[in-house]
Amino acid sequence: MRFLSSRRRHPAAKGLLLVLALFTMGALYSLVAPAAQVSADPGTSQQVAKGKALFAVGCASCHGLNGEGGSQGPSLVGVGAAAVDFQVGTGRMPMSRPGAQAPRKENRYTDEEIAALAAFVATLGPGPAIPTPDQYEPKGLSSEDIARGGELFRTNCSACHNFAGAGGALPNGKYAPSLEGVSSKHLYQAMLTGPQQMPVFSDEVITPKDKREIIAYLQTLETRPSQGGLTLGGLGPVAEGFWAWVLGLGSLVGFAIWIAAKGARAR
Ligand code: HEC
Ligand code: HEC
C-alpha cells in the first residue's frame, strides 16, 4: 500500500489507472455478456455446402456469390431461412426476368434443395427461421378466435389484399396477390418476412397466435358457402355499384344507338 500511495502522483499513474479500469470492464463484460445469438436451426455443414453450391448456380447471378446483393437483386444477409423457404417455395425465386414484381409460379426445387438453400442463406446473418407446423397450423381455435382473426385481417391486411382476400393493385405496376388457396405455411411466412411492398409483421406486432387466427379466418372464408347470386369476386359494394353503372349505362347507350339507327332508316 505504501508503495502505491507514494507513487500516486507519478505522471504515468493516470494513464495506467485508465488502462487498468478498461481492462477490468472488458473482462467483466465478457463474463456477463449473453452468448452470440444463433438461428434456431443452423443446418448441418453438409446441407449448407449443398445449399451454397445450388445458390452459386441458381441465385448468385442476381444476389452475388455470397448473397451480398448486386445490381439485379437485393442482399440476402439477414433475410433468414423463412424468406428463402417462402420465395422459393412459392416459385417467386429464382426470378426468371427482371420486372416490377416476381410472380408466384411453379417451384423448380425439391423440398430438400429448398432446405439446403435456406440453410445456406441462414448462415449469412441471423433472420427468422422456418416456422414449424405447430406455429402455423390453426388448430383448436374457437369461433371467437376466428372472428378476432377477421378483425386483425381487416385492420392489417385488407388495405392491400381486399377485405375478402381477393387481392388488389398497388402503384407502379405492383399488386397484392389473391390469398385464396395459399397454404398456412406460406401465409405465416409472408407475415414473418414481408415480401416486397408488404410490411413485416413481426411476432411483437402480430403474435404467433394472432397469425394463426388470421390464417383460420382466411380458411373459413374459402370454405364459406356462397349466399347465392353472383359473388362478383366478393369485391364489395363499391365494385358492385360500378358493375351496375357499367351494365346499366352500357345498355342505355346501346339502346340510344339502336333508336338512332332505326330513326335514320325511318327517314
Ligand atoms: C433474375 C434475378 C434473380 C435470381 C436468379 C434470383 N433472385 Fe432472388 N430476388 C431478385 C429480386 C429482384 C428480388 C427483390 C424483388 C422481389 O422480391 O420481387 C429478390 C428477392 C429475393 C428474396 C427476398 C429478400 C427479402 O428481402 O425478403 C429472397 C429470399 C431471394 N430473392 C432468394 C433467392 C434464391 C434462393 C434464389 C435462387 C434459387 C434467387 N433468389 C434467384 C432477383 C433474383
Ligand atoms: C402494403 C400492402 C400490404 C399489406 C398491408 C399486406 N400485404 Fe400481403 N402482400 C403484399 C404484396 C405486394 C405481396 C406480393 C409480394 C411479392 O409477390 O413478392 C403480398 C403477398 C402476400 C402473400 C403471398 C401470397 C402468395 O400468393 O404467395 C401472403 C400470404 C400475404 N401477402 C398475406 C398478408 C397478410 C395475412 C397480411 C396482413 C397481416 C398482409 N399480407 C398485409 C402487400 C401487402
Tab-separated table of C-alpha atoms and ligand atoms in Angstrom:
chain	number	residue	atom	x	y	z
A	1	MET	CA	0.000	0.000	0.000
A	2	ARG	CA	2.793	2.384	0.937
A	3	PHE	CA	4.370	1.580	-2.448
A	4	LEU	CA	1.182	2.553	-4.312
A	5	SER	CA	0.311	5.694	-2.348
A	6	SER	CA	3.822	7.039	-2.693
A	7	ARG	CA	3.584	6.757	-6.474
A	8	ARG	CA	0.049	8.169	-6.700
A	9	ARG	CA	1.271	11.378	-8.224
A	10	HIS	CA	3.642	9.746	-10.683
A	11	PRO	CA	2.993	11.200	-14.190
A	12	ALA	CA	2.201	7.738	-15.590
A	13	ALA	CA	-0.261	6.870	-12.820
A	14	LYS	CA	-3.329	8.349	-14.518
A	15	GLY	CA	-2.735	6.540	-17.792
A	16	LEU	CA	-2.011	3.284	-16.025
A	17	LEU	CA	-5.184	3.579	-13.962
A	18	LEU	CA	-7.250	4.155	-17.104
A	19	VAL	CA	-5.778	1.098	-18.827
A	20	LEU	CA	-6.412	-0.977	-15.721
A	21	ALA	CA	-10.040	0.239	-15.493
A	22	LEU	CA	-10.714	-0.506	-19.145
A	23	PHE	CA	-9.190	-3.948	-18.789
A	24	THR	CA	-11.387	-4.794	-15.783
A	25	MET	CA	-14.506	-3.523	-17.613
A	26	GLY	CA	-13.660	-5.668	-20.633
A	27	ALA	CA	-13.100	-8.747	-18.513
A	28	LEU	CA	-16.344	-8.168	-16.597
A	29	TYR	CA	-18.294	-7.612	-19.828
A	30	SER	CA	-17.046	-10.843	-21.363
A	31	LEU	CA	-18.323	-12.639	-18.260
A	32	VAL	CA	-21.834	-11.181	-18.220
A	33	ALA	CA	-22.467	-10.614	-21.965
A	34	PRO	CA	-25.037	-13.020	-23.482
A	35	ALA	CA	-23.741	-15.640	-25.870
A	36	ALA	CA	-23.989	-14.582	-29.523
A	37	GLN	CA	-27.462	-15.149	-30.971
A	38	VAL	CA	-27.654	-18.041	-33.388
A	39	SER	CA	-30.579	-19.004	-35.577
A	40	ALA	CA	-32.675	-21.875	-34.261
A	41	ASP	CA	-31.652	-24.403	-36.871
A	42	PRO	CA	-28.333	-23.533	-38.496
A	43	GLY	CA	-28.459	-26.746	-40.562
A	44	THR	CA	-25.689	-29.284	-40.917
A	45	SER	CA	-22.465	-28.207	-42.578
A	46	GLN	CA	-23.154	-30.719	-45.350
A	47	GLN	CA	-26.551	-29.155	-46.022
A	48	VAL	CA	-25.016	-25.665	-46.026
A	49	ALA	CA	-22.367	-26.767	-48.523
A	50	LYS	CA	-25.056	-28.227	-50.790
A	51	GLY	CA	-27.080	-25.023	-50.470
A	52	LYS	CA	-24.060	-22.908	-51.344
A	53	ALA	CA	-23.497	-24.974	-54.498
A	54	LEU	CA	-27.162	-24.674	-55.531
A	55	PHE	CA	-27.059	-20.965	-54.772
A	56	ALA	CA	-23.998	-20.460	-56.989
A	57	VAL	CA	-25.879	-21.998	-59.929
A	58	GLY	CA	-29.402	-20.628	-59.490
A	59	CYS	CA	-29.198	-17.437	-57.484
A	60	ALA	CA	-25.711	-15.927	-57.473
A	61	SER	CA	-26.110	-14.238	-60.871
A	62	CYS	CA	-28.501	-11.766	-59.204
A	63	HIS	CA	-27.772	-11.986	-55.483
A	64	GLY	CA	-23.956	-12.382	-55.617
A	65	LEU	CA	-21.903	-15.479	-54.747
A	66	ASN	CA	-22.235	-14.829	-51.022
A	67	GLY	CA	-25.714	-13.338	-51.139
A	68	GLU	CA	-24.224	-9.858	-50.779
A	69	GLY	CA	-26.553	-8.476	-53.458
A	70	GLY	CA	-25.861	-6.891	-56.835
A	71	SER	CA	-27.441	-4.699	-59.486
A	72	GLN	CA	-30.007	-7.432	-60.262
A	73	GLY	CA	-31.081	-8.464	-56.777
A	74	PRO	CA	-31.023	-7.353	-53.134
A	75	SER	CA	-28.632	-8.552	-50.410
A	76	LEU	CA	-29.884	-11.675	-48.635
A	77	VAL	CA	-27.826	-11.125	-45.487
A	78	GLY	CA	-30.195	-11.487	-42.535
A	79	VAL	CA	-33.380	-12.275	-44.511
A	80	GLY	CA	-33.406	-15.685	-42.812
A	81	ALA	CA	-34.356	-19.207	-43.811
A	82	ALA	CA	-38.062	-18.318	-43.708
A	83	ALA	CA	-37.686	-15.799	-46.563
A	84	VAL	CA	-35.924	-18.371	-48.756
A	85	ASP	CA	-38.474	-21.077	-47.976
A	86	PHE	CA	-41.267	-18.638	-48.864
A	87	GLN	CA	-39.676	-17.159	-52.009
A	88	VAL	CA	-38.504	-20.468	-53.497
A	89	GLY	CA	-41.475	-22.492	-52.176
A	90	THR	CA	-43.966	-20.184	-53.917
A	91	GLY	CA	-41.845	-20.233	-57.080
A	92	ARG	CA	-41.133	-16.484	-56.897
A	93	MET	CA	-37.400	-17.238	-56.844
A	94	PRO	CA	-35.363	-17.765	-58.905
A	95	MET	CA	-36.825	-14.787	-60.697
A	96	SER	CA	-36.912	-15.562	-64.414
A	97	ARG	CA	-36.560	-11.997	-65.661
A	98	PRO	CA	-36.346	-8.556	-64.087
A	99	GLY	CA	-39.778	-6.970	-63.626
A	100	ALA	CA	-41.852	-4.876	-61.253
A	101	GLN	CA	-42.556	-7.925	-59.098
A	102	ALA	CA	-41.631	-11.592	-59.026
A	103	PRO	CA	-44.880	-13.513	-59.664
A	104	ARG	CA	-45.870	-16.789	-57.994
A	105	LYS	CA	-45.064	-19.687	-60.343
A	106	GLU	CA	-44.262	-23.397	-60.460
A	107	ASN	CA	-41.499	-24.219	-57.958
A	108	ARG	CA	-38.488	-25.886	-59.613
A	109	TYR	CA	-36.728	-27.174	-56.491
A	110	THR	CA	-37.309	-30.241	-54.293
A	111	ASP	CA	-38.064	-29.779	-50.582
A	112	GLU	CA	-34.561	-30.994	-49.809
A	113	GLU	CA	-32.965	-28.449	-52.131
A	114	ILE	CA	-35.057	-25.614	-50.661
A	115	ALA	CA	-33.979	-26.660	-47.160
A	116	ALA	CA	-30.344	-26.597	-48.289
A	117	LEU	CA	-30.701	-23.143	-49.891
A	118	ALA	CA	-32.430	-21.879	-46.740
A	119	ALA	CA	-29.703	-23.334	-44.507
A	120	PHE	CA	-27.041	-21.602	-46.585
A	121	VAL	CA	-28.761	-18.201	-46.535
A	122	ALA	CA	-29.352	-18.574	-42.775
A	123	THR	CA	-25.567	-18.706	-42.277
A	124	LEU	CA	-25.198	-15.243	-43.863
A	125	GLY	CA	-26.832	-13.481	-40.925
A	126	PRO	CA	-29.436	-14.073	-38.231
A	127	GLY	CA	-33.023	-13.933	-39.517
A	128	PRO	CA	-36.368	-15.643	-38.994
A	129	ALA	CA	-36.186	-19.457	-39.073
A	130	ILE	CA	-38.669	-21.612	-40.998
A	131	PRO	CA	-41.784	-21.912	-38.794
A	132	THR	CA	-42.903	-25.334	-37.573
A	133	PRO	CA	-46.412	-26.750	-38.154
A	134	ASP	CA	-47.460	-26.098	-34.544
A	135	GLN	CA	-46.624	-22.436	-35.166
A	136	TYR	CA	-48.642	-22.020	-38.367
A	137	GLU	CA	-51.396	-24.688	-38.359
A	138	PRO	CA	-54.553	-23.074	-36.946
A	139	LYS	CA	-55.743	-25.948	-34.767
A	140	GLY	CA	-58.139	-25.828	-31.822
A	141	LEU	CA	-59.222	-22.220	-32.305
A	142	SER	CA	-62.688	-21.188	-31.108
A	143	SER	CA	-65.109	-19.261	-33.296
A	144	GLU	CA	-64.290	-16.114	-31.243
A	145	ASP	CA	-60.629	-16.568	-32.131
A	146	ILE	CA	-61.562	-16.832	-35.801
A	147	ALA	CA	-63.739	-13.724	-35.575
A	148	ARG	CA	-60.786	-11.928	-33.996
A	149	GLY	CA	-58.644	-13.166	-36.885
A	150	GLY	CA	-61.150	-11.487	-39.205
A	151	GLU	CA	-60.783	-8.226	-37.309
A	152	LEU	CA	-56.985	-8.466	-37.423
A	153	PHE	CA	-57.179	-9.164	-41.136
A	154	ARG	CA	-59.421	-6.178	-41.826
A	155	THR	CA	-57.174	-3.789	-39.842
A	156	ASN	CA	-53.791	-5.066	-41.048
A	157	CYS	CA	-54.179	-6.685	-44.436
A	158	SER	CA	-57.357	-5.628	-46.234
A	159	ALA	CA	-55.912	-2.269	-47.352
A	160	CYS	CA	-53.808	-4.165	-49.873
A	161	HIS	CA	-55.354	-7.629	-50.151
A	162	ASN	CA	-59.044	-6.528	-50.158
A	163	PHE	CA	-61.324	-7.486	-47.288
A	164	ALA	CA	-62.203	-10.817	-48.887
A	165	GLY	CA	-58.517	-11.587	-49.559
A	166	ALA	CA	-59.102	-11.262	-53.303
A	167	GLY	CA	-56.002	-9.115	-53.847
A	168	GLY	CA	-55.634	-5.690	-55.396
A	169	ALA	CA	-53.447	-3.390	-57.461
A	170	LEU	CA	-50.696	-1.220	-55.975
A	171	PRO	CA	-48.835	1.744	-57.540
A	172	ASN	CA	-46.034	1.232	-60.131
A	173	GLY	CA	-47.375	-1.948	-61.698
A	174	LYS	CA	-47.179	-3.886	-58.434
A	175	TYR	CA	-50.006	-5.828	-56.867
A	176	ALA	CA	-51.025	-7.650	-53.715
A	177	PRO	CA	-51.975	-11.172	-54.827
A	178	SER	CA	-55.160	-13.041	-54.007
A	179	LEU	CA	-54.787	-15.099	-50.827
A	180	GLU	CA	-57.110	-17.844	-51.996
A	181	GLY	CA	-55.551	-21.295	-51.795
A	182	VAL	CA	-52.314	-20.080	-50.181
A	183	SER	CA	-51.040	-22.676	-47.682
A	184	SER	CA	-50.932	-21.951	-43.933
A	185	LYS	CA	-47.153	-22.134	-44.020
A	186	HIS	CA	-46.810	-19.567	-46.802
A	187	LEU	CA	-49.365	-17.283	-45.125
A	188	TYR	CA	-47.354	-17.407	-41.915
A	189	GLN	CA	-44.033	-16.860	-43.698
A	190	ALA	CA	-45.368	-13.927	-45.726
A	191	MET	CA	-46.348	-12.153	-42.496
A	192	LEU	CA	-42.996	-13.061	-40.921
A	193	THR	CA	-40.799	-11.896	-43.799
A	194	GLY	CA	-42.848	-9.195	-45.580
A	195	PRO	CA	-42.051	-9.811	-49.260
A	196	GLN	CA	-41.633	-6.694	-51.438
A	197	GLN	CA	-44.167	-3.940	-50.649
A	198	MET	CA	-45.692	-5.951	-47.836
A	199	PRO	CA	-44.664	-4.842	-44.341
A	200	VAL	CA	-43.033	-7.316	-41.928
A	201	PHE	CA	-45.491	-8.342	-39.208
A	202	SER	CA	-43.010	-9.412	-36.524
A	203	ASP	CA	-44.088	-11.591	-33.615
A	204	GLU	CA	-44.082	-8.495	-31.382
A	205	VAL	CA	-46.641	-6.743	-33.600
A	206	ILE	CA	-48.793	-9.743	-34.523
A	207	THR	CA	-48.148	-12.625	-32.133
A	208	PRO	CA	-47.909	-16.211	-33.430
A	209	LYS	CA	-51.435	-16.817	-32.093
A	210	ASP	CA	-52.736	-13.716	-33.915
A	211	LYS	CA	-51.152	-15.079	-37.085
A	212	ARG	CA	-52.891	-18.436	-36.628
A	213	GLU	CA	-56.191	-16.622	-36.085
A	214	ILE	CA	-55.739	-14.712	-39.342
A	215	ILE	CA	-54.929	-17.977	-41.148
A	216	ALA	CA	-58.014	-19.642	-39.642
A	217	TYR	CA	-60.164	-16.702	-40.743
A	218	LEU	CA	-58.871	-16.893	-44.327
A	219	GLN	CA	-59.538	-20.623	-44.402
A	220	THR	CA	-63.146	-20.149	-43.248
A	221	LEU	CA	-63.575	-17.546	-45.998
A	222	GLU	CA	-62.652	-20.197	-48.540
A	223	THR	CA	-64.987	-22.843	-47.171
A	224	ARG	CA	-67.880	-20.428	-46.577
A	225	PRO	CA	-70.817	-21.411	-48.759
A	226	SER	CA	-71.907	-18.916	-51.386
A	227	GLN	CA	-75.007	-16.931	-50.371
A	228	GLY	CA	-76.402	-17.295	-53.889
A	229	GLY	CA	-76.292	-14.797	-56.743
A	230	LEU	CA	-73.149	-13.548	-58.401
A	231	THR	CA	-70.315	-13.036	-55.897
A	232	LEU	CA	-68.507	-10.659	-58.298
A	233	GLY	CA	-65.300	-11.845	-56.649
A	234	GLY	CA	-66.560	-10.615	-53.269
A	235	LEU	CA	-65.359	-7.184	-54.278
A	236	GLY	CA	-67.917	-5.409	-52.121
A	237	PRO	CA	-70.459	-2.604	-52.553
A	238	VAL	CA	-68.236	-0.153	-54.453
A	239	ALA	CA	-67.319	-2.634	-57.124
A	240	GLU	CA	-70.870	-3.942	-57.354
A	241	GLY	CA	-72.102	-0.369	-57.807
A	242	PHE	CA	-69.520	0.020	-60.512
A	243	TRP	CA	-70.844	-3.013	-62.368
A	244	ALA	CA	-74.416	-1.740	-62.077
A	245	TRP	CA	-73.178	1.543	-63.528
A	246	VAL	CA	-71.307	-0.109	-66.414
A	247	LEU	CA	-74.125	-2.529	-67.313
A	248	GLY	CA	-76.941	-0.011	-66.700
A	249	LEU	CA	-75.361	2.869	-68.560
A	250	GLY	CA	-73.998	0.486	-71.196
A	251	SER	CA	-77.449	-0.801	-72.039
A	252	LEU	CA	-78.851	2.746	-72.180
A	253	VAL	CA	-76.091	3.756	-74.629
A	254	GLY	CA	-76.805	0.629	-76.666
A	255	PHE	CA	-80.492	1.455	-76.682
A	256	ALA	CA	-79.820	5.056	-77.799
A	257	ILE	CA	-77.699	3.804	-80.713
A	258	TRP	CA	-80.412	1.344	-81.675
A	259	ILE	CA	-83.045	4.122	-81.714
A	260	ALA	CA	-80.764	6.406	-83.776
A	261	ALA	CA	-80.178	3.624	-86.318
A	262	LYS	CA	-83.910	2.915	-86.556
A	263	GLY	CA	-84.674	6.630	-86.839
A	264	ALA	CA	-82.223	7.121	-89.714
A	265	ARG	CA	-83.715	4.223	-91.635
A	266	ALA	CA	-87.236	5.510	-90.982
A	267	ARG	CA	-86.238	8.808	-92.614
B	1	HEC	C1	-33.038	-12.719	-62.158
B	1	HEC	C2	-32.521	-12.335	-60.879
B	1	HEC	C3	-32.768	-13.211	-59.644
B	1	HEC	C4	-32.487	-14.569	-59.460
B	1	HEC	C5	-31.897	-15.548	-60.465
B	1	HEC	C6	-32.850	-14.862	-58.090
B	1	HEC	N1	-33.349	-13.738	-57.474
B	1	HEC	FE1	-33.983	-13.609	-55.531
B	1	HEC	N2	-34.589	-11.665	-55.863
B	1	HEC	C7	-34.401	-10.962	-57.027
B	1	HEC	C8	-35.018	-9.650	-56.886
B	1	HEC	C9	-35.036	-8.559	-57.944
B	1	HEC	C10	-35.608	-9.625	-55.587
B	1	HEC	C11	-36.405	-8.493	-54.950
B	1	HEC	C12	-37.712	-8.285	-55.607
B	1	HEC	C13	-38.767	-9.302	-55.302
B	1	HEC	O1	-38.807	-9.859	-54.180
B	1	HEC	O2	-39.652	-9.497	-56.145
B	1	HEC	C14	-35.311	-10.902	-54.961
B	1	HEC	C15	-35.691	-11.254	-53.685
B	1	HEC	C16	-35.328	-12.431	-53.038
B	1	HEC	C17	-35.618	-12.744	-51.664
B	1	HEC	C18	-36.403	-11.869	-50.697
B	1	HEC	C19	-35.487	-10.989	-49.953
B	1	HEC	C20	-36.196	-10.269	-48.829
B	1	HEC	O3	-35.765	-9.159	-48.524
B	1	HEC	O4	-37.142	-10.832	-48.254
B	1	HEC	C21	-35.077	-13.983	-51.399
B	1	HEC	C22	-35.120	-14.738	-50.094
B	1	HEC	C23	-34.462	-14.431	-52.635
B	1	HEC	N3	-34.622	-13.466	-53.595
B	1	HEC	C24	-33.833	-15.664	-52.789
B	1	HEC	C25	-33.393	-16.160	-53.997
B	1	HEC	C26	-32.888	-17.509	-54.178
B	1	HEC	C27	-32.751	-18.529	-53.067
B	1	HEC	C28	-32.603	-17.660	-55.493
B	1	HEC	C29	-32.105	-18.905	-56.207
B	1	HEC	C30	-32.905	-20.074	-56.108
B	1	HEC	C31	-32.899	-16.374	-56.157
B	1	HEC	N4	-33.378	-15.511	-55.212
B	1	HEC	C32	-32.705	-16.130	-57.501
B	1	HEC	C33	-33.727	-11.391	-58.155
B	1	HEC	C34	-33.317	-12.702	-58.382
B	2	HEC	C1	-48.900	-2.574	-48.018
B	2	HEC	C2	-49.641	-3.632	-48.652
B	2	HEC	C3	-49.751	-4.988	-47.966
B	2	HEC	C4	-50.254	-5.272	-46.715
B	2	HEC	C5	-50.754	-4.301	-45.662
B	2	HEC	C6	-50.227	-6.715	-46.603
B	2	HEC	N1	-49.719	-7.270	-47.737
B	2	HEC	FE1	-49.512	-9.249	-48.119
B	2	HEC	N2	-48.616	-8.833	-49.902
B	2	HEC	C7	-48.439	-7.572	-50.418
B	2	HEC	C8	-47.700	-7.667	-51.668
B	2	HEC	C9	-47.294	-6.521	-52.574
B	2	HEC	C10	-47.445	-9.042	-51.878
B	2	HEC	C11	-46.691	-9.685	-53.043
B	2	HEC	C12	-45.224	-9.785	-52.732
B	2	HEC	C13	-44.420	-10.493	-53.805
B	2	HEC	O1	-45.001	-11.007	-54.759
B	2	HEC	O2	-43.196	-10.540	-53.654
B	2	HEC	C14	-48.044	-9.740	-50.749
B	2	HEC	C15	-48.021	-11.118	-50.617
B	2	HEC	C16	-48.674	-11.811	-49.621
B	2	HEC	C17	-48.771	-13.242	-49.538
B	2	HEC	C18	-48.219	-14.257	-50.543
B	2	HEC	C19	-49.323	-14.766	-51.417
B	2	HEC	C20	-48.882	-15.742	-52.464
B	2	HEC	O3	-49.554	-15.853	-53.494
B	2	HEC	O4	-47.862	-16.423	-52.283
B	2	HEC	C21	-49.483	-13.535	-48.416
B	2	HEC	C22	-49.853	-14.912	-47.920
B	2	HEC	C23	-49.833	-12.273	-47.790
B	2	HEC	N3	-49.338	-11.248	-48.553
B	2	HEC	C24	-50.579	-12.149	-46.633
B	2	HEC	C25	-50.807	-10.940	-45.959
B	2	HEC	C26	-51.439	-10.838	-44.664
B	2	HEC	C27	-52.004	-12.014	-43.884
B	2	HEC	C28	-51.426	-9.514	-44.316
B	2	HEC	C29	-51.904	-8.889	-43.021
B	2	HEC	C30	-51.367	-9.393	-41.795
B	2	HEC	C31	-50.825	-8.783	-45.432
B	2	HEC	N4	-50.459	-9.682	-46.399
B	2	HEC	C32	-50.666	-7.403	-45.477
B	2	HEC	C33	-48.878	-6.387	-49.862
B	2	HEC	C34	-49.421	-6.248	-48.594
